Coordinates of C-alpha atoms and ligand atoms in Angstrom, one line a residue:
M23 CA -16.0 10.0 21.6
C24 CA -13.7 11.2 24.3
G25 CA -12.9 14.1 26.7
I26 CA -9.7 16.2 26.2
V27 CA -8.1 18.8 28.3
G28 CA -4.8 20.7 28.3
Y29 CA -2.9 23.4 30.6
I30 CA -0.2 25.3 30.2
G31 CA 0.5 28.0 33.0
N32 CA 2.0 28.4 36.2
Q33 CA 0.0 26.5 38.6
N34 CA 0.4 22.7 39.2
S35 CA -1.6 21.1 36.3
Q36 CA -2.5 17.9 37.9
G37 CA -5.5 19.1 39.9
I38 CA -6.6 21.3 36.8
L39 CA -6.5 18.3 34.4
V40 CA -8.2 16.0 36.8
E41 CA -10.9 18.7 37.4
G42 CA -11.4 19.2 33.6
L43 CA -11.9 15.4 33.2
K44 CA -14.4 15.2 35.7
K45 CA -16.7 17.6 33.6
L46 CA -15.8 15.5 30.6
E47 CA -16.7 12.2 32.0
Y48 CA -20.1 12.4 29.8
R49 CA -18.2 12.2 26.8
G50 CA -16.5 8.9 27.6
Y51 CA -15.6 7.1 30.6
D52 CA -13.8 3.6 30.4
S53 CA -10.4 4.8 31.2
A54 CA -8.6 8.2 31.6
G55 CA -4.9 9.2 31.8
I56 CA -2.7 12.6 32.2
A57 CA 0.7 13.6 30.8
V58 CA 2.6 16.4 32.9
F59 CA 6.1 17.9 32.4
T60 CA 7.9 16.9 35.5
Q61 CA 11.4 17.7 36.8
E62 CA 12.2 14.3 35.4
G63 CA 10.5 15.0 31.9
L64 CA 7.4 14.1 30.3
Q65 CA 5.6 11.5 32.7
V66 CA 2.3 9.8 32.1
V67 CA -0.2 8.1 34.4
K68 CA -3.3 6.5 33.1
A69 CA -5.9 4.1 34.4
K70 CA -8.6 1.8 32.9
G71 CA -12.2 2.3 34.5
R72 CA -13.6 5.6 36.0
L73 CA -11.6 8.8 36.9
A74 CA -11.5 7.6 40.5
N75 CA -8.9 5.0 39.5
L76 CA -6.7 7.5 37.7
E77 CA -7.3 9.8 41.0
S78 CA -5.9 6.8 43.2
K79 CA -3.1 6.2 41.0
L80 CA -2.1 9.8 41.1
E81 CA -2.2 9.8 44.9
E82 CA 0.6 7.3 44.7
H83 CA 2.4 8.8 42.1
P84 CA 1.7 12.8 41.8
L85 CA 2.7 14.5 38.7
A86 CA 4.1 17.8 39.6
G87 CA 4.4 20.4 36.9
S88 CA 2.8 23.3 35.0
A89 CA 2.0 22.1 31.6
G90 CA 0.0 18.9 30.7
I91 CA -2.7 17.2 28.8
G92 CA -5.3 14.8 30.0
H93 CA -8.0 12.4 28.3
T94 CA -11.2 10.5 29.4
R95 CA -11.9 7.8 26.8
W96 CA -14.7 6.0 25.4
A97 CA -13.2 3.0 23.4
T98 CA -13.4 2.8 19.7
H99 CA -10.0 1.0 18.6
G100 CA -8.9 -1.3 21.3
K101 CA -10.6 -2.4 24.5
P102 CA -10.8 -0.3 27.6
S103 CA -7.5 -1.0 29.5
D104 CA -4.4 0.9 30.9
A105 CA -2.4 0.5 27.6
N106 CA -5.1 1.5 25.4
S107 CA -5.8 4.8 27.4
H108 CA -4.6 8.0 26.5
P109 CA -2.2 10.1 26.4
H110 CA 0.0 8.0 24.2
T111 CA 3.7 8.6 23.4
D112 CA 6.3 7.4 20.9
N113 CA 9.1 5.1 21.7
S114 CA 11.4 8.1 23.0
Q115 CA 8.7 8.9 25.2
K116 CA 9.5 12.5 24.2
F117 CA 6.1 13.1 22.6
S118 CA 2.9 13.0 24.1
V119 CA -0.5 12.8 22.3
V120 CA -4.4 13.0 23.7
H121 CA -6.9 12.1 20.7
N122 CA -10.5 12.5 20.2
G123 CA -12.2 10.9 16.9
I124 CA -10.9 7.9 14.6
V125 CA -7.9 7.8 12.2
E126 CA -9.5 5.8 9.5
N127 CA -6.1 4.7 7.9
Y128 CA -4.3 3.9 11.2
L129 CA -3.5 0.3 10.1
E130 CA -1.9 1.4 7.0
L131 CA 0.3 4.1 8.9
K132 CA 0.8 1.7 11.8
E133 CA 2.3 -1.0 9.2
E134 CA 4.6 1.8 7.7
L135 CA 5.7 3.1 11.0
M136 CA 6.5 -0.4 12.3
A137 CA 8.5 -1.1 9.2
G138 CA 10.6 2.1 10.2
G139 CA 11.2 0.7 13.6
A140 CA 8.4 1.8 15.8
H141 CA 7.4 -0.3 18.3
F142 CA 3.4 -0.2 19.4
T143 CA 2.3 -0.7 23.0
S144 CA -1.4 -0.4 22.3
E145 CA -4.3 -1.2 20.0
T146 CA -5.3 2.0 19.5
D147 CA -5.4 4.4 16.4
T148 CA -4.2 7.2 18.5
E149 CA -0.7 5.5 19.0
V150 CA 0.2 6.1 15.3
I151 CA -0.2 9.9 15.8
S152 CA 2.5 10.0 18.3
H153 CA 4.8 7.7 16.3
L154 CA 4.3 9.8 13.6
I155 CA 4.7 13.1 15.1
A156 CA 8.0 11.7 16.6
R157 CA 9.0 10.7 12.9
E158 CA 8.3 14.1 11.4
Y159 CA 10.1 15.9 14.2
E160 CA 13.0 18.3 13.1
G161 CA 13.0 20.8 15.9
D162 CA 9.7 22.5 15.6
I163 CA 6.7 20.8 17.0
V164 CA 4.1 22.9 15.2
K165 CA 5.6 21.8 11.7
A166 CA 6.1 18.2 13.0
V167 CA 2.3 18.1 13.9
Q168 CA 1.3 19.9 10.7
K169 CA 3.3 17.1 8.7
A170 CA 2.0 14.2 10.4
I171 CA -1.6 15.0 9.9
T172 CA -1.1 15.2 6.2
Y173 CA -0.9 11.4 6.5
M174 CA -3.9 10.8 8.7
R175 CA -7.5 10.6 7.4
G176 CA -10.5 10.7 9.5
A177 CA -11.9 12.8 12.5
F178 CA -9.7 13.9 15.3
A179 CA -9.1 16.7 17.9
L180 CA -5.6 16.7 19.3
G181 CA -3.5 17.8 22.3
V182 CA 0.3 17.6 21.8
L183 CA 3.2 17.9 24.0
T184 CA 7.0 17.4 23.5
E185 CA 9.7 17.3 26.0
Y186 CA 11.9 19.2 23.6
E187 CA 9.8 22.4 23.8
P188 CA 8.2 22.1 27.1
D189 CA 6.6 25.7 26.7
K190 CA 4.2 24.9 24.1
L191 CA 1.1 22.9 24.0
V192 CA -0.2 22.3 20.3
A193 CA -4.1 21.7 19.5
V194 CA -5.4 20.7 16.3
R195 CA -9.2 20.2 15.3
Q196 CA -10.2 18.1 12.3
A197 CA -13.9 17.4 12.5
S198 CA -13.8 16.7 16.2
P199 CA -14.7 19.3 18.7
L200 CA -11.9 21.4 20.4
I201 CA -12.0 24.8 22.3
I202 CA -9.3 27.2 23.5
G203 CA -9.5 28.5 26.9
I204 CA -7.8 31.8 27.6
G205 CA -6.5 32.8 31.1
E206 CA -4.0 35.2 32.5
G207 CA -0.6 33.6 32.4
E208 CA -2.3 30.5 31.7
N209 CA -4.2 28.9 28.7
F210 CA -6.5 25.8 28.3
I211 CA -7.6 23.3 25.7
G212 CA -11.1 21.4 26.1
S213 CA -13.4 19.1 24.3
D214 CA -16.3 21.1 25.4
I215 CA -17.2 24.2 27.9
P216 CA -17.7 22.6 31.1
A217 CA -14.0 21.4 31.1
L218 CA -12.8 25.0 31.2
L219 CA -15.8 26.9 33.2
K220 CA -14.2 26.9 36.6
Y221 CA -10.8 28.6 35.0
T222 CA -12.0 30.8 32.6
R223 CA -15.0 31.9 30.5
N224 CA -13.1 33.5 27.6
V225 CA -12.8 31.0 24.6
Y226 CA -11.9 30.6 21.2
I227 CA -13.8 27.7 19.2
L228 CA -11.4 26.2 16.7
N229 CA -12.8 25.3 13.2
D230 CA -12.2 22.2 11.3
G231 CA -8.9 22.1 9.8
E232 CA -7.4 24.6 12.4
M233 CA -4.8 24.5 15.2
A234 CA -3.7 26.5 17.9
V235 CA -0.2 26.8 19.6
L236 CA -0.4 27.7 23.2
T237 CA 2.1 29.1 25.5
R238 CA 1.7 30.4 29.1
D239 CA 1.1 34.0 27.8
A240 CA -0.1 33.6 24.2
V241 CA -2.4 31.5 21.8
E242 CA -1.7 31.6 18.2
L243 CA -4.2 30.3 16.0
M244 CA -3.5 29.0 12.3
T245 CA -5.0 26.7 10.0
I246 CA -3.4 23.2 9.8
E247 CA -1.4 24.7 6.6
G248 CA 0.2 27.3 8.9
N249 CA -1.7 30.3 7.5
F250 CA -2.4 32.7 10.8
I251 CA -5.9 33.3 11.4
A252 CA -7.7 35.8 13.7
R253 CA -10.8 34.8 15.7
E254 CA -13.3 36.5 17.9
M255 CA -13.1 35.3 21.6
I256 CA -16.4 34.3 23.0
T257 CA -17.2 34.9 26.5
V258 CA -19.4 32.1 27.5
D259 CA -22.3 33.0 29.8
W260 CA -23.2 29.6 31.6
D261 CA -21.9 29.9 35.1
A262 CA -20.2 27.0 36.7
V263 CA -23.1 26.2 39.1
T264 CA -25.0 25.7 35.8
A265 CA -22.9 23.0 35.0
E266 CA -22.8 21.3 38.6
K267 CA -25.4 19.2 40.2
A268 CA -27.1 22.0 42.1
G269 CA -28.0 19.7 44.9
Y270 CA -29.7 17.0 42.9
E271 CA -28.5 13.5 43.5
H272 CA -27.9 13.0 39.9
F273 CA -27.7 15.4 36.8
M274 CA -30.4 13.6 35.0
L275 CA -32.8 14.6 38.0
K276 CA -31.5 18.0 38.1
E277 CA -32.0 18.3 34.4
I278 CA -35.6 16.8 34.6
H279 CA -36.3 19.7 37.1
E280 CA -34.6 22.4 34.9
Q281 CA -37.3 21.9 32.2
P282 CA -39.6 24.8 33.3
R283 CA -36.7 27.1 32.9
A284 CA -35.5 25.5 29.7
Y285 CA -38.9 26.1 28.1
R286 CA -39.2 29.5 29.2
D287 CA -35.5 30.3 28.0
T288 CA -36.1 28.6 24.5
M289 CA -39.3 30.9 24.1
L290 CA -37.6 34.0 25.1
G291 CA -37.5 36.7 22.7
R292 CA -39.1 34.7 20.2
V293 CA -42.7 35.8 20.7
N294 CA -43.8 39.4 20.2
A295 CA -45.0 41.5 22.8
E296 CA -48.9 41.0 21.6
G297 CA -48.2 37.2 22.1
N298 CA -49.5 36.5 18.4
K299 CA -46.5 36.2 16.6
V300 CA -43.1 34.1 16.4
I301 CA -40.2 36.1 15.6
L302 CA -37.0 34.1 14.7
P303 CA -34.6 36.8 13.3
E304 CA -32.0 34.7 13.5
L305 CA -33.0 32.6 10.6
S306 CA -31.8 33.6 7.0
L307 CA -34.9 31.5 5.3
T308 CA -36.8 34.3 3.2
E309 CA -40.4 34.3 3.1
E310 CA -40.3 33.3 -0.6
Q311 CA -38.1 30.4 0.3
I312 CA -40.4 29.4 3.1
K313 CA -43.4 29.6 0.8
N314 CA -42.0 27.6 -2.0
I315 CA -41.0 24.6 0.8
R316 CA -42.5 21.3 -1.1
N317 CA -41.4 18.8 1.6
I318 CA -39.7 18.7 4.9
Q319 CA -37.2 15.9 6.2
I320 CA -36.5 15.8 9.9
V321 CA -33.1 14.1 10.4
A322 CA -31.7 12.9 13.9
C323 CA -30.8 10.0 16.0
G324 CA -32.0 8.7 19.3
T325 CA -34.0 11.0 21.5
A326 CA -33.7 14.0 19.0
Y327 CA -35.2 11.6 16.4
H328 CA -38.0 11.1 18.9
A329 CA -38.4 15.0 19.2
G330 CA -38.7 14.8 15.4
L331 CA -41.5 12.6 15.4
V332 CA -43.7 15.0 17.4
G333 CA -42.2 17.9 15.0
R334 CA -43.8 16.0 12.2
T335 CA -47.2 16.2 13.5
M336 CA -46.8 19.8 14.5
I337 CA -45.7 20.8 11.1
E338 CA -48.4 18.8 9.1
S339 CA -51.3 19.9 11.4
L340 CA -50.4 23.5 11.4
V341 CA -49.0 23.9 7.9
R342 CA -49.8 21.1 5.9
I343 CA -46.4 20.5 4.4
P344 CA -45.6 16.6 4.0
V345 CA -42.9 15.7 6.5
E346 CA -40.7 12.7 6.5
N347 CA -38.7 11.4 9.6
D348 CA -35.3 9.8 9.2
V349 CA -32.8 8.2 11.5
A350 CA -29.8 10.0 10.5
S351 CA -27.7 6.7 10.2
E352 CA -30.1 5.6 7.4
Y353 CA -30.9 8.9 5.7
R354 CA -27.4 9.3 4.1
Y355 CA -27.4 5.8 2.7
R356 CA -30.7 5.7 1.2
S357 CA -30.3 8.2 -1.6
P358 CA -33.0 10.7 -0.1
I359 CA -35.1 12.6 -2.5
V360 CA -34.1 16.1 -2.1
S361 CA -34.7 19.1 -4.1
P362 CA -34.0 22.7 -3.4
E363 CA -37.5 22.9 -2.3
T364 CA -37.0 20.7 0.5
L365 CA -36.2 21.9 3.9
V366 CA -34.0 19.3 6.0
I367 CA -34.3 19.9 9.9
V368 CA -31.5 18.2 11.7
V369 CA -32.0 17.8 15.5
S370 CA -29.1 17.5 17.6
Q371 CA -28.5 18.3 21.4
S372 CA -24.7 18.0 21.1
G373 CA -24.3 19.4 17.5
E374 CA -21.7 17.0 17.1
T375 CA -23.4 13.6 16.4
A376 CA -21.4 12.2 13.4
D377 CA -24.5 10.6 11.7
T378 CA -26.3 13.7 11.9
L379 CA -23.6 15.8 10.6
A380 CA -23.2 13.4 7.8
A381 CA -27.0 13.6 7.1
L382 CA -26.5 17.3 7.2
R383 CA -24.0 17.2 4.5
E384 CA -25.8 14.8 2.5
A385 CA -28.8 16.9 2.4
Q386 CA -26.7 20.0 1.6
A387 CA -24.8 18.2 -1.3
N388 CA -28.5 17.5 -2.9
G389 CA -29.3 21.2 -2.8
A390 CA -31.5 21.3 0.5
H391 CA -31.5 24.2 2.9
V392 CA -30.6 22.7 6.1
L393 CA -32.0 24.2 9.4
A394 CA -30.3 22.7 12.7
I395 CA -32.0 22.7 16.0
T396 CA -29.4 22.2 18.6
N397 CA -28.2 23.0 21.9
V398 CA -24.7 23.8 21.5
V399 CA -23.5 27.2 20.1
G400 CA -20.6 26.7 17.9
S401 CA -20.8 22.9 17.4
S402 CA -20.1 21.4 14.2
I403 CA -23.7 21.0 13.1
A404 CA -24.3 24.5 14.2
R405 CA -21.6 25.8 12.0
E406 CA -22.3 24.1 8.9
A407 CA -26.1 24.3 8.8
N408 CA -27.6 27.1 6.6
D409 CA -29.8 28.2 9.5
V410 CA -29.7 27.4 13.5
L411 CA -32.4 27.6 15.9
V412 CA -30.7 27.0 19.3
T413 CA -32.8 25.6 22.0
L414 CA -31.6 26.9 25.4
A415 CA -31.5 24.0 27.7
G416 CA -28.2 24.9 28.9
P417 CA -25.5 22.0 29.2
E418 CA -26.8 18.8 29.5
I419 CA -24.6 16.2 31.4
A420 CA -26.5 13.2 31.9
V421 CA -26.2 10.9 29.2
A422 CA -30.0 10.4 29.2
S423 CA -31.3 13.3 27.5
T424 CA -34.3 14.9 29.2
K425 CA -34.4 18.9 29.1
A426 CA -32.6 18.9 25.6
Y427 CA -35.6 16.7 24.3
T428 CA -38.3 18.9 25.5
S429 CA -36.5 22.1 24.5
Q430 CA -36.4 20.6 20.9
L431 CA -40.2 20.3 21.1
I432 CA -40.6 23.8 22.1
A433 CA -38.3 24.8 19.3
L434 CA -40.2 22.5 16.9
A435 CA -43.5 24.3 17.9
L436 CA -42.1 27.8 17.6
F437 CA -40.9 26.8 14.1
S438 CA -44.1 25.2 13.0
L439 CA -46.0 28.4 14.2
Y440 CA -43.4 30.6 12.2
L441 CA -44.2 28.6 9.1
A442 CA -47.8 28.8 9.5
E443 CA -47.6 32.5 9.9
V444 CA -45.4 32.9 6.8
R445 CA -47.6 30.5 4.7
G446 CA -51.1 31.9 6.3
T447 CA -52.0 28.6 7.3
Q448 CA -53.2 29.8 10.8
T449 CA -54.8 33.0 12.0
A450 CA -53.0 35.3 14.4
E451 CA -55.7 34.3 16.8
Q452 CA -54.9 30.6 16.5
V453 CA -51.1 31.4 16.8
A454 CA -52.0 33.4 19.8
H455 CA -54.0 30.9 21.2
I456 CA -51.2 28.1 20.7
L457 CA -48.3 30.7 22.2
A458 CA -50.6 31.2 25.2
A459 CA -50.9 27.5 26.0
M460 CA -47.0 27.3 25.3
Q461 CA -46.4 29.9 27.7
A462 CA -48.3 28.0 30.5
L463 CA -46.3 24.7 29.8
P464 CA -43.5 25.6 32.5
E465 CA -45.9 26.0 35.5
Q466 CA -47.7 23.0 34.4
V467 CA -44.5 20.8 34.1
E468 CA -44.0 21.9 38.1
T469 CA -47.3 20.1 38.7
I470 CA -45.8 16.8 37.1
L471 CA -42.6 17.2 39.2
A472 CA -44.8 17.4 42.3
Q473 CA -46.2 13.8 41.5
K474 CA -42.7 12.6 41.9
D475 CA -43.3 10.4 44.9
A476 CA -46.1 8.5 43.5
I477 CA -44.1 8.0 40.3
K478 CA -41.2 6.7 42.3
T479 CA -43.6 4.2 43.8
Y480 CA -45.1 3.1 40.8
A481 CA -41.2 2.8 39.4
E482 CA -40.2 0.7 42.2
Q483 CA -43.2 -1.6 41.7
I484 CA -42.3 -2.5 38.0
S485 CA -38.4 -2.5 38.4
D486 CA -38.2 -6.1 38.8
N487 CA -40.2 -6.7 35.5
K488 CA -38.1 -7.7 32.4
H489 CA -40.3 -6.6 29.8
L490 CA -42.7 -3.6 29.5
F491 CA -44.8 -1.9 26.7
F492 CA -45.5 1.8 26.0
I493 CA -48.6 2.4 23.9
G494 CA -50.4 5.3 22.3
R495 CA -51.8 7.0 19.5
G496 CA -50.7 10.1 17.3
V497 CA -48.4 12.2 19.5
D498 CA -48.7 9.9 22.2
Y499 CA -47.3 7.2 20.1
A500 CA -44.3 9.6 19.7
V501 CA -43.8 10.2 23.4
A502 CA -44.1 6.3 24.2
T503 CA -40.9 6.0 21.8
E504 CA -39.2 8.3 23.8
G505 CA -40.6 7.0 27.3
S506 CA -39.4 3.5 25.9
L507 CA -35.8 4.6 25.2
K508 CA -35.4 6.4 28.4
L509 CA -36.4 3.5 30.4
K510 CA -34.2 1.2 28.4
E511 CA -31.1 3.2 28.3
I512 CA -30.8 3.7 32.3
S513 CA -32.7 0.8 33.6
Y514 CA -31.8 -1.9 31.5
I515 CA -35.4 -3.2 31.2
H516 CA -36.5 -4.2 27.8
S517 CA -39.3 -2.3 26.7
E518 CA -41.1 -1.4 23.5
A519 CA -43.2 1.4 22.3
Y520 CA -46.3 0.4 20.1
A521 CA -48.8 2.5 18.0
A522 CA -51.6 1.5 20.2
G523 CA -53.4 0.1 17.1
E524 CA -50.7 -2.2 15.8
L525 CA -50.5 -4.3 18.9
K526 CA -53.0 -6.7 17.4
H527 CA -50.8 -7.3 14.5
G528 CA -48.4 -9.7 16.1
T529 CA -47.0 -8.1 19.5
L530 CA -50.1 -8.7 21.3
A531 CA -48.6 -12.5 21.5
L532 CA -46.5 -11.0 24.1
I533 CA -48.9 -9.6 26.6
E534 CA -49.3 -12.2 29.4
D535 CA -49.9 -11.7 33.1
G536 CA -48.8 -9.1 34.9
I537 CA -47.0 -7.5 32.2
P538 CA -46.8 -3.6 32.6
V539 CA -48.3 -1.7 29.8
I540 CA -48.1 2.1 29.9
A541 CA -50.7 3.8 27.9
L542 CA -50.4 7.4 26.9
A543 CA -54.2 8.4 26.4
T544 CA -54.1 12.3 26.1
Q545 CA -55.4 12.7 22.7
E546 CA -59.2 13.2 22.8
A547 CA -59.8 12.8 19.1
V548 CA -58.7 9.0 19.4
L549 CA -59.5 8.4 23.0
E550 CA -62.0 5.9 22.4
K551 CA -59.7 3.8 20.1
T552 CA -56.9 4.2 22.5
V553 CA -59.3 2.7 25.3
S554 CA -60.1 -0.4 23.3
N555 CA -56.5 -1.2 22.7
I556 CA -56.1 -0.7 26.3
K557 CA -59.0 -3.3 26.6
E558 CA -57.2 -5.7 24.4
V559 CA -53.9 -6.0 26.6
K560 CA -55.8 -5.9 30.0
A561 CA -58.0 -8.8 28.5
R562 CA -54.4 -10.8 28.2
G563 CA -53.6 -10.0 31.8
A564 CA -51.6 -6.7 31.5
E565 CA -51.2 -4.5 34.3
V566 CA -52.2 -1.1 32.8
L567 CA -51.0 2.4 33.8
A568 CA -52.5 5.3 32.2
I569 CA -51.2 8.7 31.6
T570 CA -54.3 11.2 31.0
H571 CA -55.9 14.4 31.7
E572 CA -58.0 14.6 35.0
E573 CA -61.2 14.8 33.0
H574 CA -60.7 11.4 31.9
V575 CA -59.4 9.5 34.9
T576 CA -62.8 8.3 36.2
D577 CA -63.7 6.6 32.9
L578 CA -60.3 5.4 32.3
L579 CA -59.9 3.8 35.6
K580 CA -62.7 1.3 34.8
S581 CA -60.3 -0.2 32.2
V582 CA -56.7 0.5 33.7
D583 CA -55.3 -0.3 36.8
Q584 CA -53.4 2.9 37.8
A585 CA -53.4 6.5 36.2
F586 CA -51.3 9.7 36.5
V587 CA -52.6 12.9 35.5
I588 CA -51.0 15.6 33.4
P589 CA -52.3 19.2 33.2
K590 CA -54.7 19.9 30.2
T591 CA -53.0 21.4 27.2
L592 CA -53.5 21.5 23.5
P593 CA -53.2 18.1 22.1
L594 CA -50.2 18.9 20.0
L595 CA -48.2 20.2 23.0
T596 CA -49.1 17.4 25.4
P597 CA -45.8 15.5 24.6
T598 CA -44.0 18.4 26.4
L599 CA -45.9 17.4 29.4
S600 CA -46.7 13.4 29.4
V601 CA -42.7 12.9 28.5
V602 CA -41.8 14.5 32.1
T603 CA -44.0 11.6 33.9
L604 CA -41.9 9.0 31.5
Q605 CA -38.7 10.6 32.4
L606 CA -39.2 10.6 36.0
L607 CA -40.5 6.9 35.7
A608 CA -37.1 6.1 34.0
Y609 CA -35.1 7.7 36.3
Y610 CA -36.5 6.3 39.4
T611 CA -36.6 2.6 38.1
S612 CA -33.0 3.1 37.5
L613 CA -32.3 4.3 40.9
A614 CA -34.4 1.3 42.4
L615 CA -32.2 -0.9 40.6
G616 CA -28.9 0.7 41.6
H617 CA -27.8 1.7 38.2
D618 CA -25.7 4.6 37.7
V619 CA -28.4 6.9 36.2
D620 CA -26.1 9.6 34.9
K621 CA -23.6 7.2 33.1
P622 CA -25.4 4.2 31.9
R623 CA -23.3 1.3 30.7
N624 CA -22.1 1.1 26.9
L625 CA -23.1 4.6 26.2
A626 CA -21.7 8.1 26.0
K627 CA -23.0 11.6 25.8
S628 CA -21.9 12.7 22.4
V629 CA -21.7 10.1 19.6
T630 CA -19.0 11.5 17.4
V631 CA -18.4 8.1 15.6
E632 CA -20.4 6.6 12.8
Ligands
F6R711 C1 -30.7 9.3 24.6 C2 -30.0 10.3 24.0 C3 -29.5 9.7 22.7 C4 -29.1 11.3 21.7 C5 -28.5 10.7 20.5 C6 -28.5 11.8 19.6 O1 -31.0 10.0 25.7 O2 -29.4 11.4 24.6 O3 -30.5 9.2 21.9 O4 -30.3 11.8 21.6 O5 -27.2 10.3 20.7 O6 -27.6 12.8 20.2 P1 -27.8 14.3 19.5 O7 -29.0 15.0 20.0 O8 -26.7 15.0 20.6 O9 -27.4 14.4 18.1

């Protein structure tokens, strides 16, 4: 899970490569490097650690030349170190490679190459690729790359340069994302759109098993077998500003504030003019198929999985179809029971999560129709699913997902209503009622954002705790799981989310004086029960914060220490509001502790390995 950039043109490439890498740091950031054709030949500079380390090295040893490749790494094979950073070269130093993904059979290949005289300088799987290409080179870099990849198993996106053909940059995509940017007298490669946005909006998205040969004035696309292909160029309408911090201290805070817009955009064009019907023309699912659905499985990882938990309640209560939630990494190995009447919904912000993609393939292999809910058009998951419902959250840069999660909730609500319409489980009036409540959500989010100072003060109070609990019932419990993950991943405080009624079956033993418990208490139907559970922890010394509606605050304050209010909406939609309080809480706790909010330790934005 790394970031690749490449440039061939008439400008000095160093700045362009470093700029592109900055935009890709969310894909990995334990080391970085670039290779550039200079007057002295192909030269490489790389450095362990954040990109700033590479920049300092480049200040001392600038690389001048108008073609190059760059890489930002998230270690899979071999620890983060200068030697393990990309680009990797062969022993002649004439070939240079950047790679994202994993070469599964690299040990086998390494042995073979070493037996042939290759000398390895890193612990990476990538280095075998540069040696392989060098071995196969007979005067044509494209053929050498094609030959080399016939030996490789696994997932890879590659950028390749050779000093023998300095006017060519070769790119390959096999199960790892790669796009080609088209400029005037210059062309680019990148793992993701933000890397290229500053320079071009015109891109080709490579499919698995395809490659591109870039020169300054042209791009040739072909299969890895060498058959030329035609592809429509896509014009990306994200502006560069959308991918920047827009004045916020961190991407995460910016993205939390972008949620009202993300809700609106995700609903845009999907509700009829009368406001009583969801229209999803992008779906190929027929009415007959929808009527025949017998069960639904929602499969995802991490935050997207948590969105699926809310989706389950939405679908079950509005459509009465049984829904199971599965963590994608478990799904493919548990022999899921799937039939042609099973609808599998995969949820993924990036659309590139390896486990989710594998689950999608498993479901399809068993005959299920797969609907993907994703934020990235053209991603692997979007391309392989039978149907795609795009969330319009815009690029999410912070590792901790916020606006993508809430946009997934909006998409799941829209889809539930769509199913309900087709199956006749909700009347047009009921649908209109829910849609009206959804249209009000963006403004309601603003009122939560306006409470950020109070949330910050509370965050500062809890930031020196070692343990913390989130509790709730129904969708409040689903939101608790997300609130807990958010806090853990960026503040490094241990927290657990518990169904409020489940604590007394063991975990209550952990409650002691002063331990913070955050109780989500928005679900009227179970409010009394939640209050009983709050009293159970209060009696054991917990400091309880409640998140609730205005009308319950006075009563709740008899049992809790503090409360935050969220605006009133329908019970099923409360997660889209209550989670915003928890996102801000995690953000300010991380900030109070001085952590790197946007790039928490040990994590990366897009998890393209199993
Ligand atoms: C946490 C977070 C992760 C992702 C998970 C799945 O804030 O972002 O838990 O949700 O890695 O990623 P996607 O949604 O890209 O499949």
